[in-house]
Amino acid sequence: MHILSERGVNHVKCPSQDVYSSASAKKRGTIAAQGALLSLLSLFSFATYSAHVTDGPYVFLDQGKENTAYWICQSELKQTPIANNQLARPNDCGNLPQPVRHSEAPQVEADTYTHAGKIIALSDVHGQFDVMINLLKAHKIIDENNHWAFGDGHMVMTGDMFDRGHQVNEVLWFLYELDKEAQAAGGRLHLLMGNHEQMVFRGDLRYINERYKTSTELLDRSYDALYNKDTEIGRWLRSKNTLVKINNLLFMHGGISPEWVERKLNISDANQLFRQHLDDKKEDLKQNDLLNFLFFTNGPTWYRGYFKDVLSEQEIDHILNYFKVDHIIVGHTSQERVLGLYHNKIIAIDSSIKNGKSGELLLIDQDKLTRGLYQGEQEPL
Ligand code: ZN
């Protein structure tokens, strides 16, 4: 079952070794006991650091690997066969998820819904699996065993699952399974793409967590290749929309700038363009006027204009009228809580889950807007 396991611990970089070597150089000639103690401490922290990397699973669809799951268990690479679409964790591999693979290739879903009932939204989870699960359980969106409990409701995640945090893969596999469970119950999970999904897909890896360096070394792939279009998770993510309209609400990661309206764009064309160009290089996107708008500063995954006091309420109304909606719901620009701006016409839902300690949801039932707090309390927005 072990492959390449001989590459395991030896390839893990150890920050404490550098500290020790510079420290020992300075202290050369001091008493031997001090040196021995430092050496012991150094070895201890090396062992702790390297033995703790447990990650996965990863499923690659190319090179005949589609029926194998890859796992990092205590800094060793292991693989298990996928039987009946069930991924089975090896022994001694912590609490890693054991998802059931969807058998068919993902379908592109609708991006406009009317007559939806209850809705919840959250954003910018950034690899903070435990915080996300706590919030969803506290508000009964999922049950005690992390399964969909929201019936025919709609759950919207407005992007930035990737980067910063240490449980990105756990977040993705959980949502991958929840997606199917929601549909089976008559509900929907809308997983919208944020700027950090785009960055990872095109190989901008400045924000990845230290944990994943071990995984990329053992799997002998760059981090973006763990989620490229020839991976189970990567293929699924690339089917997703970037904007969704539900009832009188429009959701996206960053926001809609006046430039969108000047360009007379529509949601479906934009979603299609985002899907088509998610893997394009930055310099290629920059050379196309429309793609340069969509993917960067004033586009829907990066825009921050609502938070800079540059738009009047009239300009906000103009944008809302263009889409025939009453509210635009955005993540991306971090707040301490779910926050209404411009008389709740704009609702900011990046509640700083990325800090790993707390967060909030937005609950919408008809015209009632409610903050879902971390411990389960609810307050009107
Ligand atoms: Zn963002």
XYZ file of C-alpha atoms and ligand atoms in Angstrom:
382
model
C 0.000 0.000 0.000
C 2.919 2.360 0.534
C 4.270 4.072 -2.494
C 7.160 6.468 -2.462
C 7.065 6.242 1.313
C 10.852 6.327 1.395
C 10.552 9.957 0.367
C 8.479 10.654 3.487
C 10.060 12.364 6.448
C 13.394 13.106 4.804
C 11.853 15.546 2.366
C 10.000 17.615 4.925
C 11.670 20.941 5.508
C 12.309 21.721 9.128
C 12.290 25.383 10.165
C 13.774 24.522 13.540
C 16.915 23.082 11.919
C 17.796 26.494 10.523
C 17.210 28.076 13.895
C 19.446 25.509 15.526
C 22.330 25.862 13.089
C 22.481 29.646 13.353
C 22.060 29.493 17.123
C 24.780 26.888 17.468
C 27.161 28.925 15.295
C 26.824 31.892 17.624
C 27.298 29.791 20.699
C 30.249 27.802 19.465
C 32.573 27.188 22.394
C 29.937 27.479 25.116
C 29.311 24.538 27.385
C 28.501 21.252 25.699
C 25.366 20.633 27.775
C 23.689 23.681 26.237
C 24.486 22.431 22.769
C 23.198 18.969 23.537
C 19.972 20.395 24.936
C 19.446 22.573 21.866
C 20.126 19.588 19.660
C 17.574 17.485 21.509
C 14.967 20.246 21.320
C 15.664 20.626 17.643
C 15.210 16.923 16.980
C 12.042 16.881 19.030
C 10.445 19.767 17.149
C 11.522 18.260 13.823
C 9.798 14.995 14.689
C 6.653 16.786 15.894
C 6.482 18.987 12.820
C 7.062 16.299 10.239
C 5.077 13.440 11.803
C 1.936 15.547 12.028
C 1.208 16.079 8.353
C -1.916 14.116 7.514
C -3.880 15.226 4.470
C -6.090 14.031 1.661
C -7.683 12.294 -0.024
C -6.685 13.314 -3.545
C -8.206 11.706 -6.633
C -6.552 12.195 -10.024
C -8.495 11.390 -13.176
C -5.575 11.190 -15.605
C -2.915 8.534 -16.205
C -5.297 5.684 -15.281
C -5.404 6.809 -11.642
C -9.136 7.524 -11.400
C -9.831 4.518 -9.173
C -7.140 5.295 -6.612
C -7.298 7.659 -3.645
C -4.042 9.205 -2.392
C -3.516 10.091 1.245
C -0.769 11.646 3.346
C -0.673 9.735 6.643
C 1.860 10.887 9.238
C 3.957 12.327 6.399
C 3.880 9.125 4.351
C 2.170 8.789 1.009
C -0.403 5.987 0.864
C -2.984 4.901 -1.678
C -6.237 2.968 -1.458
C -8.433 1.573 -4.231
C -11.826 3.253 -4.741
C -14.502 0.546 -4.681
C -18.147 1.394 -5.457
C -17.189 5.084 -5.388
C -16.331 4.885 -1.669
C -13.013 6.405 -0.642
C -11.625 4.441 2.325
C -9.026 6.026 4.601
C -5.941 3.956 5.464
C -5.199 3.116 9.093
C -3.355 5.748 11.139
C -4.568 8.535 8.931
C -6.347 10.747 11.438
C -9.859 11.976 10.779
C -9.545 12.610 7.079
C -12.827 12.592 5.149
C -14.011 9.375 3.474
C -16.303 10.761 0.794
C -18.455 8.938 -1.690
C -17.526 9.928 -5.236
C -20.296 11.146 -7.527
C -20.437 8.716 -10.393
C -21.237 11.108 -13.235
C -19.360 14.145 -14.494
C -20.655 17.372 -12.926
C -23.393 19.308 -14.732
C -23.479 23.073 -15.059
C -26.329 24.301 -12.871
C -28.839 27.105 -13.450
C -27.785 30.559 -12.286
C -31.247 32.097 -11.826
C -33.929 30.826 -9.424
C -37.364 32.163 -8.567
C -39.719 31.037 -5.810
C -36.913 29.702 -3.616
C -37.864 29.352 0.058
C -35.361 29.743 2.879
C -31.794 30.733 2.022
C -28.540 30.862 3.985
C -25.267 32.366 2.847
C -21.693 32.471 4.081
C -18.357 33.383 2.585
C -14.577 33.317 2.718
C -14.163 30.099 4.677
C -10.474 29.970 3.639
C -9.816 26.442 4.874
C -11.426 26.904 8.324
C -13.400 23.651 8.282
C -14.167 23.547 12.025
C -15.577 27.084 12.108
C -17.734 26.397 9.048
C -19.105 23.143 10.504
C -19.803 24.797 13.850
C -21.825 27.539 12.167
C -23.787 25.201 9.904
C -24.635 22.898 12.833
C -25.566 25.767 15.140
C -28.163 26.906 12.609
C -29.320 23.391 11.662
C -28.221 23.583 8.058
C -26.473 20.247 8.659
C -27.167 17.560 11.253
C -24.893 16.116 13.941
C -23.206 13.895 11.341
C -22.539 16.759 8.933
C -25.300 15.786 6.495
C -27.679 18.226 4.772
C -30.628 19.088 7.044
C -31.903 22.198 5.232
C -34.544 20.450 3.135
C -35.413 22.352 -0.026
C -33.490 25.435 1.123
C -30.698 27.123 -0.826
C -27.220 27.504 0.666
C -24.871 29.980 -1.010
C -21.129 30.036 -0.445
C -19.786 33.184 -2.070
C -16.255 32.000 -2.763
C -12.759 31.801 -1.284
C -12.697 28.273 0.070
C -8.980 28.060 -0.803
C -5.835 29.540 0.793
C -4.726 30.757 4.222
C -6.254 28.025 6.434
C -5.082 24.470 7.090
C -8.258 22.483 6.256
C -8.922 23.375 2.621
C -9.239 19.794 1.411
C -11.645 18.959 4.257
C -13.798 21.972 3.304
C -13.860 20.956 -0.362
C -14.745 17.279 0.140
C -17.443 18.219 2.654
C -19.031 20.639 0.167
C -18.610 18.104 -2.636
C -20.788 15.641 -0.738
C -23.188 18.291 0.570
C -23.793 19.420 -3.029
C -25.316 16.020 -3.903
C -27.191 15.707 -0.611
C -28.806 19.142 -1.061
C -29.967 18.254 -4.579
C -31.354 14.901 -3.433
C -33.410 16.736 -0.786
C -34.777 19.233 -3.317
C -32.463 21.993 -2.116
C -29.370 23.547 -3.631
C -25.783 24.358 -2.698
C -24.469 27.249 -4.797
C -20.707 27.263 -4.626
C -19.566 30.494 -6.252
C -16.007 31.040 -7.372
C -13.941 33.722 -5.600
C -10.632 35.323 -6.473
C -8.710 32.726 -4.433
C -10.178 29.839 -6.443
C -9.086 31.680 -9.588
C -5.615 32.322 -8.170
C -5.013 28.670 -7.269
C -6.331 27.455 -10.643
C -3.882 29.653 -12.518
C -0.981 28.717 -10.263
C -0.741 31.805 -8.040
C 0.245 29.980 -4.845
C 1.276 32.840 -2.563
C -1.350 32.130 0.087
C -1.278 28.360 0.531
C -0.945 26.959 4.036
C 2.361 25.402 5.173
C 0.583 22.038 5.660
C 0.289 21.553 1.911
C 3.991 21.807 1.187
C 4.444 18.273 2.485
C 1.516 17.026 0.387
C 2.859 18.570 -2.812
C 6.330 17.101 -2.214
C 5.043 13.596 -1.480
C 2.589 13.629 -4.392
C 5.257 15.194 -6.616
C 2.785 17.769 -7.990
C 2.496 21.509 -7.574
C -0.395 22.627 -5.374
C -2.490 23.836 -8.326
C -2.060 20.388 -9.927
C -3.808 18.856 -6.886
C -6.927 20.677 -8.133
C -6.512 20.876 -11.891
C -9.267 19.893 -14.326
C -8.062 16.288 -14.262
C -8.817 15.839 -10.561
C -12.146 14.882 -8.990
C -12.445 18.078 -6.955
C -10.996 20.301 -9.698
C -13.418 19.036 -12.331
C -16.372 19.522 -9.981
C -15.306 23.076 -9.014
C -14.860 24.090 -12.644
C -18.542 23.401 -13.329
C -19.605 26.044 -10.795
C -20.994 29.522 -11.342
C -19.472 32.812 -10.217
C -22.775 34.689 -9.852
C -26.243 33.449 -8.922
C -29.606 35.244 -8.724
C -32.155 33.785 -6.303
C -35.533 35.512 -5.950
C -34.768 39.218 -5.385
C -31.144 38.571 -4.373
C -27.908 38.605 -6.350
C -24.847 36.833 -4.930
C -21.186 37.003 -5.917
C -17.769 37.179 -4.247
C -16.681 40.814 -4.649
C -19.483 42.982 -6.020
C -21.011 44.555 -9.113
C -19.360 47.823 -10.132
C -20.997 50.512 -12.303
C -18.665 49.312 -15.083
C -20.628 46.039 -15.333
C -23.790 48.033 -16.059
C -21.992 50.311 -18.572
C -20.819 47.195 -20.382
C -24.400 45.823 -20.381
C -23.249 42.380 -19.265
C -25.532 39.576 -18.121
C -25.125 36.885 -15.487
C -25.169 33.800 -17.708
C -22.654 35.110 -20.243
C -20.324 36.111 -17.413
C -20.623 32.710 -15.708
C -19.822 31.015 -18.981
C -16.768 33.227 -19.572
C -15.507 32.621 -16.045
C -15.802 28.854 -16.531
C -14.058 28.963 -19.901
C -11.102 31.037 -18.695
C -10.502 29.861 -15.101
C -7.220 28.240 -16.092
C -5.933 31.036 -18.328
C -2.663 32.755 -17.475
C -2.913 36.199 -15.921
C -1.088 37.871 -18.824
C -3.507 36.330 -21.340
C -6.552 37.514 -19.345
C -5.050 41.008 -19.160
C -4.795 41.221 -22.930
C -8.533 40.746 -23.513
C -10.575 43.827 -22.578
C -13.653 41.944 -21.352
C -11.727 39.229 -19.483
C -9.470 41.867 -17.958
C -12.599 43.526 -16.547
C -14.250 40.296 -15.372
C -11.240 38.737 -13.649
C -9.652 41.728 -11.947
C -10.134 44.986 -10.011
C -13.643 46.118 -11.013
C -14.936 42.641 -11.826
C -17.359 40.635 -9.659
C -14.709 38.629 -7.799
C -12.458 41.543 -6.792
C -14.596 44.683 -6.546
C -14.504 46.564 -3.186
C -16.253 49.810 -4.153
C -19.187 49.381 -1.711
C -16.754 49.699 1.194
C -14.879 52.776 0.019
C -17.688 55.339 0.089
C -17.301 55.974 -3.625
C -20.877 55.133 -4.665
C -24.012 57.105 -3.849
C -27.199 55.259 -2.893
C -28.599 56.338 -6.272
C -25.787 54.504 -8.030
C -26.511 51.423 -5.918
C -30.191 51.661 -6.898
C -29.164 51.888 -10.539
C -27.213 48.619 -10.223
C -30.072 46.895 -8.364
C -32.574 48.029 -11.002
C -30.379 46.720 -13.778
C -30.639 43.201 -12.322
C -34.187 43.677 -10.965
C -33.084 42.678 -7.459
C -33.447 44.267 -4.008
C -30.163 43.115 -2.463
C -26.621 42.291 -3.559
C -24.776 39.925 -1.232
C -20.972 39.893 -1.254
C -17.984 38.395 0.543
C -14.303 39.250 -0.097
C -14.054 42.424 2.000
C -13.720 41.247 5.609
C -15.963 42.558 8.381
C -16.370 41.595 12.028
C -19.956 40.459 11.368
C -22.609 40.142 8.688
C -23.184 43.787 7.868
C -25.835 45.732 5.957
C -24.778 48.781 3.912
C -26.926 51.293 2.009
C -30.055 50.336 4.035
C -29.315 46.622 3.582
C -29.335 46.939 -0.199
C -25.760 45.668 -0.034
C -25.047 42.909 2.488
C -21.464 42.020 3.389
C -21.110 38.413 4.564
C -17.335 37.918 4.891
C -17.478 37.747 8.695
C -13.748 36.936 9.099
C -14.115 33.163 9.357
C -10.538 33.164 8.024
C -9.272 34.058 11.520
C -10.378 30.598 12.676
C -12.225 31.676 15.811
C -15.697 32.858 14.897
C -18.022 33.806 12.081
C -21.605 34.435 11.065
C -24.167 33.401 8.474
C -26.860 35.375 6.706
C -30.322 33.806 6.920
C -33.038 34.935 4.526
C -36.673 33.923 4.789
C -38.903 35.880 2.405
C -38.051 39.521 3.230
C -36.650 38.775 6.684
C -32.871 39.219 6.915
C -31.196 37.671 9.959
C -27.654 37.352 11.276
C -26.842 33.781 12.343
C -24.275 34.149 15.136
C -21.524 31.683 15.989
C -23.205 30.049 18.988
C -26.549 29.717 17.221
C -28.237 32.946 18.325
C -30.085 34.951 15.690
C -30.433 38.710 15.391
C -32.249 40.838 12.815
C -29.854 42.472 10.381
Zn -11.644 37.317 -1.918
